[in-house]
XYZ file of C-alpha atoms in Angstrom:
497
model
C 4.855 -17.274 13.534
C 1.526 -19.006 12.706
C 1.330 -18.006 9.139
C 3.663 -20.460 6.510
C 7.215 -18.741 5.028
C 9.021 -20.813 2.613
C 11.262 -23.068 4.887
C 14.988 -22.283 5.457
C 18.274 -23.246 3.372
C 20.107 -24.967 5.861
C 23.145 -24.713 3.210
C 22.939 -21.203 2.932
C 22.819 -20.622 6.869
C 25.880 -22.596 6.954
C 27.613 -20.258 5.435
C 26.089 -17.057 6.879
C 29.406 -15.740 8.156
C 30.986 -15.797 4.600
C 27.976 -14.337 3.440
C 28.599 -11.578 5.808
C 31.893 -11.230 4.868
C 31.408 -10.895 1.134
C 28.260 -8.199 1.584
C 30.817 -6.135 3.686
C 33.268 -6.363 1.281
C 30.442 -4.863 -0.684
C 29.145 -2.467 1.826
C 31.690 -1.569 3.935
C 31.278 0.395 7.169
C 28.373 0.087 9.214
C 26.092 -0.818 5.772
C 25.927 -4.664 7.015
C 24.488 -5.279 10.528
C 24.668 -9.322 11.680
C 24.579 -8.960 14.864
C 21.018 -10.005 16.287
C 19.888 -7.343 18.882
C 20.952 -4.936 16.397
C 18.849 -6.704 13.903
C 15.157 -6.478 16.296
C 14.418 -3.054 14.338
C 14.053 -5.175 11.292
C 11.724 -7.951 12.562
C 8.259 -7.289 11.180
C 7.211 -3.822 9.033
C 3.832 -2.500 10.223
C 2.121 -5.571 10.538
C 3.841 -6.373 14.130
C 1.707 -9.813 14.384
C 4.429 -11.223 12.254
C 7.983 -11.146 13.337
C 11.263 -13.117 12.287
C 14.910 -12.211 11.936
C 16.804 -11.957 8.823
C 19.636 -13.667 8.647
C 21.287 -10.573 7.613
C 20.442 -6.633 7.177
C 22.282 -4.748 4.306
C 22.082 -0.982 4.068
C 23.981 0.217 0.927
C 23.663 3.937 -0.200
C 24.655 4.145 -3.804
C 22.810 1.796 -6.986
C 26.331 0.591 -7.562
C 26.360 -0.957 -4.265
C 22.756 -2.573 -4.936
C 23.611 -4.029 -8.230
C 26.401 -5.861 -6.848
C 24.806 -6.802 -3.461
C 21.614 -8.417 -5.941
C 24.621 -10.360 -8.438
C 26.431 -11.648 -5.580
C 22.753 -12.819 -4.028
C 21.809 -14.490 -7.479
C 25.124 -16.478 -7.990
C 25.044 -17.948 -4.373
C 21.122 -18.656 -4.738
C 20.570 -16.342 -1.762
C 16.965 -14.719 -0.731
C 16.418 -11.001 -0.701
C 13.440 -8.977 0.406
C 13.636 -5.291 -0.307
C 12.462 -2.683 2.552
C 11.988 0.746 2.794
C 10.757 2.341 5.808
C 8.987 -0.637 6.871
C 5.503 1.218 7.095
C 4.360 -1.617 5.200
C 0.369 -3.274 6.806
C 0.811 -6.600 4.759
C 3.839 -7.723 5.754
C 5.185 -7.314 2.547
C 8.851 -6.844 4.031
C 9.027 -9.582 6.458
C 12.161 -11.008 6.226
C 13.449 -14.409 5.610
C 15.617 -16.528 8.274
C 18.102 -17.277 5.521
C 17.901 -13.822 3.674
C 19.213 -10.779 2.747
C 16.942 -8.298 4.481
C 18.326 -4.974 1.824
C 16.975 -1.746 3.522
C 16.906 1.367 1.353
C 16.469 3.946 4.050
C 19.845 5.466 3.747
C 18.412 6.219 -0.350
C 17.378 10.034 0.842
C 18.507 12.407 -1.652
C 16.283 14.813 -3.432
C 18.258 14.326 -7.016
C 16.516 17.298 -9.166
C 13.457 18.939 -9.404
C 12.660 20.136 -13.105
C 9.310 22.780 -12.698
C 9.698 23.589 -16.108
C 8.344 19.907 -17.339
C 6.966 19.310 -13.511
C 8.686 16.370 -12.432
C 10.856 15.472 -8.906
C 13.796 13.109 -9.130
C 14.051 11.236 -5.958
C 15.529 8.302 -4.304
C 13.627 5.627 -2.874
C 14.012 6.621 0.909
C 12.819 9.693 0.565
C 9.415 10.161 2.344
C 6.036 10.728 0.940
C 5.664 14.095 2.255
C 9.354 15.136 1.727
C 8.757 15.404 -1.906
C 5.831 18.026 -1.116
C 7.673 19.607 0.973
C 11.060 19.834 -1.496
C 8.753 22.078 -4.066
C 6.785 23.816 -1.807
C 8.447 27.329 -2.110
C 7.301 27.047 -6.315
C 3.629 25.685 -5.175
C 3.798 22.798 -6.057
C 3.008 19.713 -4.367
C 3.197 15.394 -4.736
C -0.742 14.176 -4.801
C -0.744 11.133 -3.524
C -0.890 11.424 0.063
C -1.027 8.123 2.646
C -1.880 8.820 6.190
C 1.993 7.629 7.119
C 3.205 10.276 4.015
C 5.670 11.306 7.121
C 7.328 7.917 7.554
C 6.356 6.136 4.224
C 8.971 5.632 1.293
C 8.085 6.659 -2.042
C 10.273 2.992 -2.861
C 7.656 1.559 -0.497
C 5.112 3.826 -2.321
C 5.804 2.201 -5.841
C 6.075 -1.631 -4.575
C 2.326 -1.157 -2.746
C 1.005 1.709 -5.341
C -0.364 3.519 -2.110
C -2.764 5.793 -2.552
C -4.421 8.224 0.441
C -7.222 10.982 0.737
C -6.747 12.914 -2.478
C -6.431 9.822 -4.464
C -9.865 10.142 -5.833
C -9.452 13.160 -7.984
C -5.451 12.910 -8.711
C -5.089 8.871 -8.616
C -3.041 6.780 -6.983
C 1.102 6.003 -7.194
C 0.906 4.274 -10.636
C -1.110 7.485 -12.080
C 2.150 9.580 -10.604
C 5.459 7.888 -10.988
C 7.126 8.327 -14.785
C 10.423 6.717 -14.246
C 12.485 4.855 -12.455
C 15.700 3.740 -12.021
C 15.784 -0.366 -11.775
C 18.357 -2.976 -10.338
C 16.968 -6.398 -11.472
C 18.234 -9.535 -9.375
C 21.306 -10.382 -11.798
C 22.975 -6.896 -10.561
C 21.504 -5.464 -14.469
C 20.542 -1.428 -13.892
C 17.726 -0.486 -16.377
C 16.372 3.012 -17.058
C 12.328 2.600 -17.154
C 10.326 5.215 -17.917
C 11.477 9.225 -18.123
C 10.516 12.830 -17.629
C 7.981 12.540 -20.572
C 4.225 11.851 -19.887
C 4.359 8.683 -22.516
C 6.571 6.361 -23.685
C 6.489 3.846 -26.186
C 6.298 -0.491 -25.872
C 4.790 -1.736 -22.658
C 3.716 0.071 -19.157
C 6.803 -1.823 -17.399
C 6.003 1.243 -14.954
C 2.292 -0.027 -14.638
C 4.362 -3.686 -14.004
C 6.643 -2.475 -11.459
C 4.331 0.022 -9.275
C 1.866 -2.602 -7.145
C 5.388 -5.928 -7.490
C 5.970 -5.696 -3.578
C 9.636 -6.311 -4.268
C 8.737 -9.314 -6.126
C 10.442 -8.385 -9.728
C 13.798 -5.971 -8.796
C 14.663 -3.373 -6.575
C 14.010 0.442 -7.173
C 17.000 3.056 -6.822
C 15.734 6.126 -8.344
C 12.055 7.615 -8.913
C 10.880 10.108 -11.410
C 7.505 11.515 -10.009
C 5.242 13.673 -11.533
C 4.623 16.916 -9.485
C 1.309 19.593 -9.588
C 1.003 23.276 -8.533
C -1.321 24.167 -5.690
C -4.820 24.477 -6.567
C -6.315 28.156 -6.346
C -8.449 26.978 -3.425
C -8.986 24.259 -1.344
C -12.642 24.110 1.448
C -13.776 20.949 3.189
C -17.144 20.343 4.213
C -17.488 17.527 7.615
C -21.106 16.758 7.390
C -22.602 14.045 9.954
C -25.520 11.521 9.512
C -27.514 9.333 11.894
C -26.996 6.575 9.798
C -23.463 5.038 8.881
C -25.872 4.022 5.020
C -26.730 7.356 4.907
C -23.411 8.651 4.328
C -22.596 5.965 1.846
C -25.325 6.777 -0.652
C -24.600 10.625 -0.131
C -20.711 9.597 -1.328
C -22.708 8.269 -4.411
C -24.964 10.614 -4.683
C -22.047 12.972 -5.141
C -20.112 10.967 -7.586
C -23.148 10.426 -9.599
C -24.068 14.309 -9.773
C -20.521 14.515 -11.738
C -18.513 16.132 -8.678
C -15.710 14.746 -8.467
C -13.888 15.667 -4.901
C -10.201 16.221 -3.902
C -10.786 13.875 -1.053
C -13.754 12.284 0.427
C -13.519 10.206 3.650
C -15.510 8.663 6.054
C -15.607 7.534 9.520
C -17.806 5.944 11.576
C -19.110 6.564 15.104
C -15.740 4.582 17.073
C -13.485 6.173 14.540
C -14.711 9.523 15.170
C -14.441 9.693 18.995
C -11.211 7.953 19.029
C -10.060 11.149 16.495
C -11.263 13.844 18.314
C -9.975 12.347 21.492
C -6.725 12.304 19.747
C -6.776 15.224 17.828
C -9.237 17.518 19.166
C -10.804 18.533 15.181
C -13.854 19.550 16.307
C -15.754 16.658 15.129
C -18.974 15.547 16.279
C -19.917 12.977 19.109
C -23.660 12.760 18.322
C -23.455 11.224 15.205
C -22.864 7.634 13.424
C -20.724 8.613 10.413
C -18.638 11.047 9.101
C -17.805 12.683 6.190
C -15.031 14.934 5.040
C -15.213 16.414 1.553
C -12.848 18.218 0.069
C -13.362 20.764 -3.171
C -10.417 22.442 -4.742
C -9.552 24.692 -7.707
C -10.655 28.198 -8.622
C -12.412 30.092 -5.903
C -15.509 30.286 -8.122
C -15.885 26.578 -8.983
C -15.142 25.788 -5.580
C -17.845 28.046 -4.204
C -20.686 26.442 -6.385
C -19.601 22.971 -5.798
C -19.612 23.769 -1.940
C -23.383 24.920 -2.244
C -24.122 21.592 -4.423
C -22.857 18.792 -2.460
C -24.130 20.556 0.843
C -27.450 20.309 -0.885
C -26.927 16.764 -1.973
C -26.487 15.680 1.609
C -29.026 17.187 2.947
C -30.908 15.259 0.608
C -29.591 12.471 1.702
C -30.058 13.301 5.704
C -27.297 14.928 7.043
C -27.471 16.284 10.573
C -24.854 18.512 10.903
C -22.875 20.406 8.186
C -19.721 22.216 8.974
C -17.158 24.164 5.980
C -13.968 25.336 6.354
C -12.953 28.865 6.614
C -9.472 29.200 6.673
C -6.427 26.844 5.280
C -5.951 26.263 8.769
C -9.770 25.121 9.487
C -9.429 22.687 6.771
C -6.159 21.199 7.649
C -7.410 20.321 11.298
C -10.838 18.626 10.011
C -8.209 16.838 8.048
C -5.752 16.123 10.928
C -8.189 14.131 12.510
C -8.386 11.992 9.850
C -5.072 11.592 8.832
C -4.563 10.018 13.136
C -7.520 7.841 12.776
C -4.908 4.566 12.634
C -3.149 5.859 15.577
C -5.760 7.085 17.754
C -7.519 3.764 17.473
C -5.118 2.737 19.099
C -6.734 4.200 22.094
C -9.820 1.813 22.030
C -7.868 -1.377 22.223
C -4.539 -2.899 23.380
C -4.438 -4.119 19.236
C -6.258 -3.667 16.430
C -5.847 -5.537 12.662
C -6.241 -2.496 10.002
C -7.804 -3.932 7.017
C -7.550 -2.902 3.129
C -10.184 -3.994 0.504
C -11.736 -2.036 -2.203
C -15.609 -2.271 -3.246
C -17.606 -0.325 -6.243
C -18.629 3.118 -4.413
C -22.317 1.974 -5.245
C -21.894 -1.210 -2.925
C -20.685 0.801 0.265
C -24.043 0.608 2.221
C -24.316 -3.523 1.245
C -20.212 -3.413 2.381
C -20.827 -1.848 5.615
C -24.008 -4.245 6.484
C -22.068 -7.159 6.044
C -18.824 -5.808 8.174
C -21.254 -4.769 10.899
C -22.599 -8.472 10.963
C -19.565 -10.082 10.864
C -18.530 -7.739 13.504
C -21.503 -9.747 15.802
C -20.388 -12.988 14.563
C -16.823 -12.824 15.566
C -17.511 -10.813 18.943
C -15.061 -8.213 18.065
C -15.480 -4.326 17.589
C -14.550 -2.549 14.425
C -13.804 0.559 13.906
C -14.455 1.883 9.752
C -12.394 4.733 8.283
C -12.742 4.657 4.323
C -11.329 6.673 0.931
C -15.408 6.654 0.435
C -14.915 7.936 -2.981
C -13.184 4.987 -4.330
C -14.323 2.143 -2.551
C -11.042 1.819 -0.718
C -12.303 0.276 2.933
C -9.849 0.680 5.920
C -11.819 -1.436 8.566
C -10.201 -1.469 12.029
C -10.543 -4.555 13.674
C -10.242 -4.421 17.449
C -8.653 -7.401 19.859
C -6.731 -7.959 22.592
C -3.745 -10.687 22.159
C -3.359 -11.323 25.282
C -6.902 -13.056 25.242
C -7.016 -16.772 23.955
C -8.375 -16.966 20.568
C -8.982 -12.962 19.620
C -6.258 -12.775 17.285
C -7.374 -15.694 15.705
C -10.453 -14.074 15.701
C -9.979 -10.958 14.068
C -7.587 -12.767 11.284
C -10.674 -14.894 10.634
C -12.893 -11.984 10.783
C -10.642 -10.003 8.648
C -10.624 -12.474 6.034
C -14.099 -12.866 5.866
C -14.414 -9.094 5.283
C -12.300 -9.419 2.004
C -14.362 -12.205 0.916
C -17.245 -10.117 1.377
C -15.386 -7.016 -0.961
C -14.904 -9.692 -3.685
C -18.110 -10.963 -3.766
C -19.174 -7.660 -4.356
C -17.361 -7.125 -7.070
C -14.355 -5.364 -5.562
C -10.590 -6.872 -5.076
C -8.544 -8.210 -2.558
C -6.402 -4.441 -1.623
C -6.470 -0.875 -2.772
C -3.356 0.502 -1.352
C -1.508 -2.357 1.507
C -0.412 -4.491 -0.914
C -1.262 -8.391 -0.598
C 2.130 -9.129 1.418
C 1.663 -12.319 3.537
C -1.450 -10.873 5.083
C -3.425 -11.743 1.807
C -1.702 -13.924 0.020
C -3.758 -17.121 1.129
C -6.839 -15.185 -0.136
C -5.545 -14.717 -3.670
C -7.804 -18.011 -4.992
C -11.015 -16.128 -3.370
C -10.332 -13.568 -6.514
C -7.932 -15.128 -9.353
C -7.925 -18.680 -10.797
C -4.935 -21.095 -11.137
C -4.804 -20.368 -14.349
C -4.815 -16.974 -13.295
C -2.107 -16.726 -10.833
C -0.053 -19.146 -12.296
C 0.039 -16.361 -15.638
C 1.101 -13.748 -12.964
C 3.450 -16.074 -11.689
C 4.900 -16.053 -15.248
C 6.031 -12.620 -15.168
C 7.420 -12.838 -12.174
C 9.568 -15.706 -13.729
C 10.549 -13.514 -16.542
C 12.383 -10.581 -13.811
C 13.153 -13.104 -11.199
C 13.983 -16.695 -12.520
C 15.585 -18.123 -9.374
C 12.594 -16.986 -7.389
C 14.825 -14.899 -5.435
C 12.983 -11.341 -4.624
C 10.471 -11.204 -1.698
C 9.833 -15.539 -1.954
C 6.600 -16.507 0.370
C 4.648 -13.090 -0.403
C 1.515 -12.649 -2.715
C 1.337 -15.660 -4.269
C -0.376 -18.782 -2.031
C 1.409 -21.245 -4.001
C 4.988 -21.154 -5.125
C 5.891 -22.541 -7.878
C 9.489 -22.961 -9.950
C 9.375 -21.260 -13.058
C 10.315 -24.740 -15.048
C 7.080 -25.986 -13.670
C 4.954 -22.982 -15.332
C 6.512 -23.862 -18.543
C 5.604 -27.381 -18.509
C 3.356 -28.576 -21.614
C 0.019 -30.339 -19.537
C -1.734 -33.359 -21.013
C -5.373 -34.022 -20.568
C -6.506 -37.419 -20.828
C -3.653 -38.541 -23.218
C -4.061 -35.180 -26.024
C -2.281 -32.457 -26.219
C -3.897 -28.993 -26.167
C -3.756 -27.570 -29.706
C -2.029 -30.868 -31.847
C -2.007 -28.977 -34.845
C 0.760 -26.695 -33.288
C 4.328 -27.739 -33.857
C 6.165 -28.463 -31.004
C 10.111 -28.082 -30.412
């Protein structure tokens, strides 16, 4: 593992068998798996560059069994990381050598679905697209949609606030969830949130959705759920020039349409897609995009006829629309396998996640094209072009010397390059251990030592998730601590107790 993990309690691997004892007493059955073959499954989440055992996987199945799993953690000092389906591209589940790796995959139940006030109660192991699926005989649906919404957790969902194609009109996780259900590390069950659109004191919700697993562990979700627009068309229109297609996206935005879903791929991402998927893309061009318009038949119509105007304004070369639902599910299809069907191009690939203002895309995709020369590595781009959100695809081959090294460094550089345009660090992945050591290229000390704070005040031990987002750890006594600067205290005049 080349990347640094806080080291391992030698103490607390000393006692790993009555550790395992005590979680089965717990758990009992086959919830607690020790065993080390039957322990590989758990190694790495989607970010396979990174792998390392946990000392010990626990698989519990009611929030009863969490709570006490998290107490009996806290009073022996013992590391947890939370998982849920392990989809995760930041490593934000790796486990620990001397941890409790607690997997909530077995969390599937559907616990209510209310229409009347339009709200799903689910548990954390149940899949993106399940919940879609749950109230599709009322038309309804769940918005947010990541291109893994088959495998992906909506637990996993709320720790990275993923987003996905349709994120631009109907907003990410945190714009979704209303409630959850909460276990913080002491074994303590809180109720956050509820069915109702607002609630008073602070957004703990905004707090929790986006903590990795960082402040407590999620049980239950309340999620809000919308009925089926009246009509939904997608437009694929093609340009010769990948800076074409990003001032058409804000040309688009700027006219005061605002899409369902509007994506773009470049010329490697599209033949890799239609190789994989066979969506009727085309070959001759250098970017893609796919725009999607819903609601009533009439808007929809009109905003068609607009945007297709707008990007022939702006170029385009080729300008396909949907007919049928069917039509515009396969343009999206292709889309949705652009990760996979990379795959295709190159024995590995590093998929990337920064965020940029829409009006910086054709600057954004310069730069990745010449760092793309510099490094000596291919890169494939797939982007959520209406909100900045970049996906860039960084192809390598680990079996050469030095390319993964390569495409780390070049992969780095490309987040640099999103902050210095005025966008952040991730839009969707999470910051994990993949970005962690980049935090300092967008906050302050004084800046992630405040965030470091809150963690304190959920997580006091530094228990939940240790060695992920933050580049630095430090123990909660040493935020408090009063610093002196050249002999005077900051603000005399304030008593001090």
């Amino acid at each position: 593992m080349s990347i640094m993990m806080p080291a391992a309690d030698e103490a607390i691997l000393g006692r790993r068998d009555e550790i395992v004892a005590a979680l089965r007493n717990i758990v009992p059955g086959e919830g607690v798996i020790a065993n080390p073959s039957e322990m590989l499954p758990y190694e790495s989440d989607a970010l396979t560059a990174y792998r390392q055992l946990p000392m010990v996987v626990v698989l519990p199945d009611t929030t009863e069994q969490v709570s006490q799993v998290l107490k009996y953690c806290h009073a022996n000092g013992i590391k947890v990381v939370p998982r849920g389906s392990g989809t995760s591209l930041s490593g934000g589940s790796l486990p620990l050598k001397d941890g409790v790796l607690l997997g909530l995959s077995k969390f599937k139940r559907v616990r209510e679905i209310d229409f009347e006030n339009r709200v799903a109660v689910v548990e954390p192991g149940v899949t993106n697209l399940a919940i879609s699926q749950a109230v599709a005989h009322a038309g309804f649906y769940y918005a947010p949609d990541p291109s893994s919404q088959i495998a992906c957790s909506i637990g996993g969902n709320i720790a990275e606030n993923s987003g996905g194609v349709h994120s631009l009109k109907y907003g990410m996780t945190t714009n979704n969830v209303l409630g959850c259900e909460f276990v913080l590390i002491t074994g303590e069950i809180l109720r956050i949130g509820s069915k109702a659109p607002e609630n008073d004191g602070y957004d703990l919700m905004g707090v929790i959705t986006g903590s990795e697993g960082l402040l407590g562990v999620v049980t239950e979700v309340t999620v809000r759920i919308l009925q089926k627009p009246e009509t939904a068309r997608a437009l694929m229109v093609g340009f010769a020039e990948v800076e074409a297609a990003g001032q058409c996206v804000a040309d688009i935005i700027g006219a005061g349409i605002i899409p369902g879903g509007m994506e773009m791929m470049d010329r490697d991402a599209i033949h890799a897609a239609e190789a994989f998927v066979h969506a009727g893309y085309p070959l001759d061009v250098e970017a893609l995009l796919i725009i999607e318009l819903d609601g009533p038949k009439v808007e929809v119509d009109e905003l068609i006829a607009r945007v297709e105007k707008i990007a022939l304004g702006c170029g385009s070369t080729t300008c396909q629309i949907s007919n049928s639902e069917q039509e515009r599910l396969l343009f999206w299809a292709g889309r949705k396998a652009a990760f996979p069907a990379v795959g295709r191009l190159s024995p590995d690939y590093l998929c990337m996640d920064g965020t940029i203002p829409r009006g910086k895309l054709p600057e954004a995709l310069a730069g990745i094209r010449d760092l793309s020369k510099k490094y000596g590595l291919r890169c494939a781009n797939v982007f959520h072009a209406g909100d900045g959100n970049l996906h860039p695809l960084i192809l390598y081959d680990a079996n050469i010397a030095d390319e993964m090294q390569r495409a780390e460094d070049f992969g780095a550089d490309i987040l640099r390059l999103c902050v210095k345009l005025g966008g952040v660090l991730t839009g969707e992945h999470g910051v994990g251990v993949e970005k962690r050591d980049l935090m300092p290229e967008m906050f302050t000390e004084i800046d992630l030592a405040q965030q470091q704070r809150l963690k304190c005040a959920f997580d006091s031990g530094g228990l939940l998730n240790p060695g992920k987002v933050f580049p630095t750890l430090h123990r909660c006594a040493e935020l408090g601590r009063v610093h002196v600067h050249h002999g005077k205290l900051a603000f005399p005049d304030i008593p001090r107790f």
